Amino acid sequence: MPDTGAAGPLPLVAVPGMLCDARLWHDVDFPEGHAVHHVPLVRPDLGSLAEDVLDSVAGPFVLVGLSLGAIVGFEVLRRAPERVAGLCLMATNAAAPRPAQYAAWREMDELIAAGRFTDAVERTLPDMFPDRNPTPAAARRYRAMAHAVGDRAARAQLAAQATRTDAGDVLRTVRRPTVVLAGAGDALCPPAFHRTIARAVPGARLTVLPDSGHLVPWQRPDAVSAALRELVTAAASTTSADAGS
């Protein structure tokens, strides 16, 4: 039987990364009996994206975020921490952007604005995979997802990235079950970033996954599925305890 709280099984809200959509989670076995809501990243600032997450479901939920999706989750925590019953954060970075990142995002935006979205996708492709060396099939899969997201949403995502701030303050206030998943071969968000997050969140559990790069749900769907099953159990228990106190 699925875990139940006072209002039934907790829903999950899945938020993807840049140039990703619901296909990112295709290989993940979400916990049975729990509704899953997918939130696209189509607005140009973190505040608006956080409101999209909060509007996607009523009541408490488990937030599952990858990369920019997890960063949106940090903003959700700032705005409505009482709504978040559990957190799964993967392939992400809680630090404020560095000057080199701002420059790279501006360059990428200019490339897309000039009608070279395909070139922009190709620039991002190697960093999605361990050793920056995807198989031809994996590269085709990523290209198909990125092109489905499209140039307009990509530019909004780049703008949203530029509204990031350091999330350490909000992470230290989290009192909900939290799992942090890092790809051992993630060139964009290496395990060190995730150790910082796990140290900030009281009681967070960090798992570094071998044979994974940035797209953890594609490269290690087994580990993501197992982590989510454990997380919803812990989140339901915490939510029920809060309701009874």
XYZ file of C-alpha atoms in Angstrom:
245
model
C 0.000 0.000 0.000
C 1.254 3.539 -0.702
C 2.159 5.792 2.181
C -0.738 7.905 3.371
C -0.989 11.060 5.404
C -4.091 12.795 6.666
C -5.123 13.689 3.112
C -3.839 10.570 1.331
C -0.581 9.879 -0.485
C 1.646 12.893 -0.882
C 1.893 14.115 -4.496
C 5.277 14.616 -6.093
C 6.152 17.718 -8.107
C 8.923 17.025 -10.623
C 10.877 20.014 -11.929
C 13.425 19.391 -14.703
C 16.641 21.157 -15.607
C 17.500 23.454 -18.491
C 16.576 22.094 -21.925
C 14.716 19.249 -20.218
C 11.035 18.408 -19.926
C 8.941 15.568 -18.492
C 10.885 13.110 -20.668
C 13.733 13.510 -18.191
C 11.782 11.277 -15.776
C 10.649 8.665 -18.307
C 12.834 5.878 -16.902
C 12.073 6.634 -13.244
C 9.545 4.457 -11.409
C 7.759 7.011 -9.265
C 6.299 5.586 -6.050
C 3.054 3.749 -6.739
C -0.097 5.524 -5.664
C 1.433 9.002 -5.589
C 0.308 11.551 -8.174
C 3.162 13.128 -10.127
C 2.902 16.701 -11.399
C 5.390 17.935 -14.008
C 6.192 21.659 -14.022
C 7.794 23.079 -17.201
C 10.347 25.875 -16.962
C 8.920 28.573 -19.217
C 9.202 31.813 -17.238
C 12.245 34.095 -16.940
C 12.718 34.390 -13.176
C 12.926 32.032 -10.229
C 10.083 33.707 -8.359
C 7.586 33.064 -11.145
C 8.816 29.493 -11.566
C 8.439 28.879 -7.836
C 4.859 30.131 -8.026
C 4.236 27.704 -10.915
C 5.392 24.874 -8.647
C 3.195 26.015 -5.760
C 0.196 26.404 -8.074
C 0.635 22.928 -9.564
C -0.847 21.106 -6.561
C -2.816 21.882 -3.413
C -1.375 21.191 0.026
C 1.955 19.614 0.926
C 4.053 17.788 -1.656
C 7.435 16.180 -2.243
C 9.624 18.281 -4.524
C 11.886 16.460 -6.978
C 14.266 18.781 -8.799
C 17.248 18.418 -11.092
C 19.723 21.231 -11.778
C 17.688 24.405 -12.440
C 14.627 22.515 -11.190
C 16.257 22.058 -7.797
C 17.247 25.731 -7.788
C 13.576 26.563 -8.344
C 12.952 24.325 -5.335
C 15.222 26.522 -3.205
C 13.001 29.485 -4.077
C 9.897 27.451 -3.226
C 11.416 26.861 0.209
C 11.926 30.595 0.667
C 8.304 31.341 -0.180
C 6.344 28.470 1.319
C 8.465 26.058 3.369
C 5.353 24.620 5.020
C 4.209 23.220 1.651
C 7.340 21.085 1.122
C 7.052 17.692 2.837
C 10.233 16.242 1.366
C 13.055 17.107 -1.020
C 14.988 15.215 -3.654
C 17.757 17.417 -5.036
C 20.051 16.221 -7.788
C 22.696 17.504 -10.199
C 22.500 21.036 -8.837
C 24.310 23.944 -7.214
C 23.130 26.039 -4.263
C 25.755 28.767 -4.695
C 25.210 32.149 -6.305
C 26.286 32.377 -9.958
C 29.898 33.186 -10.731
C 30.863 35.954 -13.195
C 31.927 33.336 -15.739
C 28.466 31.784 -15.572
C 26.718 35.087 -16.228
C 28.995 35.584 -19.243
C 28.306 32.082 -20.552
C 24.545 32.537 -20.210
C 24.667 35.865 -22.072
C 26.688 34.265 -24.848
C 24.246 31.365 -25.084
C 21.282 33.724 -25.180
C 22.889 35.752 -27.960
C 23.511 32.555 -29.913
C 19.865 31.522 -29.639
C 18.621 35.033 -30.444
C 20.705 34.878 -33.627
C 18.772 31.799 -34.770
C 21.445 29.265 -33.791
C 19.506 27.209 -31.274
C 20.887 23.961 -32.696
C 24.429 25.205 -32.049
C 23.435 26.116 -28.492
C 22.098 22.617 -27.873
C 25.289 21.077 -29.227
C 27.359 23.198 -26.850
C 25.455 21.860 -23.861
C 25.389 18.224 -24.954
C 28.792 16.898 -23.765
C 28.347 18.186 -20.214
C 25.167 16.139 -19.789
C 27.025 12.838 -19.823
C 29.757 11.125 -17.797
C 33.197 11.673 -19.313
C 31.500 14.138 -21.719
C 31.207 11.252 -24.144
C 27.611 10.133 -24.829
C 26.709 7.196 -26.995
C 25.063 8.133 -30.309
C 21.701 6.945 -28.965
C 22.040 9.003 -25.779
C 23.020 12.091 -27.782
C 19.989 11.674 -30.063
C 17.735 11.341 -27.042
C 19.053 14.525 -25.484
C 18.821 16.484 -28.728
C 15.198 15.401 -29.186
C 14.256 16.564 -25.689
C 16.136 19.871 -25.973
C 14.566 20.700 -29.323
C 11.124 19.852 -27.947
C 11.752 22.400 -25.171
C 12.627 24.923 -27.869
C 14.407 28.218 -28.181
C 11.801 30.417 -26.467
C 11.751 28.366 -23.262
C 15.543 28.040 -23.375
C 15.931 31.821 -23.354
C 13.509 32.076 -20.429
C 15.551 29.464 -18.559
C 18.772 31.379 -19.173
C 17.129 34.523 -17.810
C 15.898 32.599 -14.762
C 19.411 31.320 -14.083
C 20.589 34.909 -13.819
C 18.117 35.582 -10.971
C 19.723 32.990 -8.695
C 21.131 33.823 -5.288
C 23.029 31.752 -2.746
C 20.623 29.253 -1.160
C 22.690 28.316 1.873
C 20.540 30.382 4.219
C 17.298 28.690 3.257
C 18.803 25.201 3.184
C 19.912 25.540 6.786
C 16.265 26.075 7.774
C 14.957 22.862 6.159
C 13.454 20.392 8.601
C 12.044 17.889 6.147
C 13.421 14.582 4.829
C 15.956 15.377 2.122
C 17.946 13.229 -0.263
C 20.748 14.622 -2.402
C 21.887 12.693 -5.478
C 25.113 13.502 -7.321
C 26.570 11.972 -10.442
C 30.188 11.013 -9.850
C 30.954 12.104 -13.412
C 28.872 15.291 -13.468
C 31.047 17.937 -15.136
C 28.552 20.752 -14.511
C 27.640 20.068 -10.883
C 30.311 17.816 -9.358
C 29.852 15.916 -6.091
C 31.515 18.719 -4.111
C 28.497 20.945 -4.808
C 26.220 18.295 -3.349
C 28.357 17.778 -0.267
C 27.860 21.473 0.460
C 24.083 21.094 0.112
C 23.973 17.972 2.279
C 26.017 19.668 4.998
C 23.631 22.630 4.996
C 20.391 20.627 5.334
C 20.069 18.984 8.767
C 19.795 15.224 8.364
C 20.125 15.211 4.570
C 21.383 12.005 2.983
C 23.911 12.308 0.163
C 24.486 9.587 -2.417
C 27.199 9.896 -5.068
C 26.285 7.724 -8.028
C 28.954 6.054 -10.161
C 28.362 5.824 -13.903
C 26.303 9.011 -13.880
C 26.791 12.494 -15.223
C 24.346 15.394 -15.108
C 21.219 13.600 -16.339
C 20.898 11.389 -13.281
C 17.321 10.173 -13.990
C 18.433 8.798 -17.362
C 21.784 7.449 -16.289
C 20.786 5.999 -12.892
C 16.983 5.671 -12.866
C 17.262 2.752 -10.457
C 18.894 4.913 -7.811
C 16.415 7.752 -8.310
C 13.462 5.365 -8.060
C 14.778 3.808 -4.854
C 15.522 7.209 -3.307
C 12.010 8.448 -4.053
C 10.394 5.385 -2.498
C 12.331 5.940 0.715
C 11.696 9.677 0.621
C 7.906 9.505 0.356
C 7.820 7.068 3.274
C 9.866 9.438 5.418
C 7.909 12.499 4.253
C 4.555 10.844 4.983
C 5.734 9.907 8.468
C 6.928 13.450 9.180
C 3.722 14.973 7.811
C 1.557 12.660 9.914
C 3.580 13.472 13.025
C 3.158 17.201 12.378
C -0.602 16.775 11.922
C -0.856 14.965 15.249
C 1.213 17.441 17.240
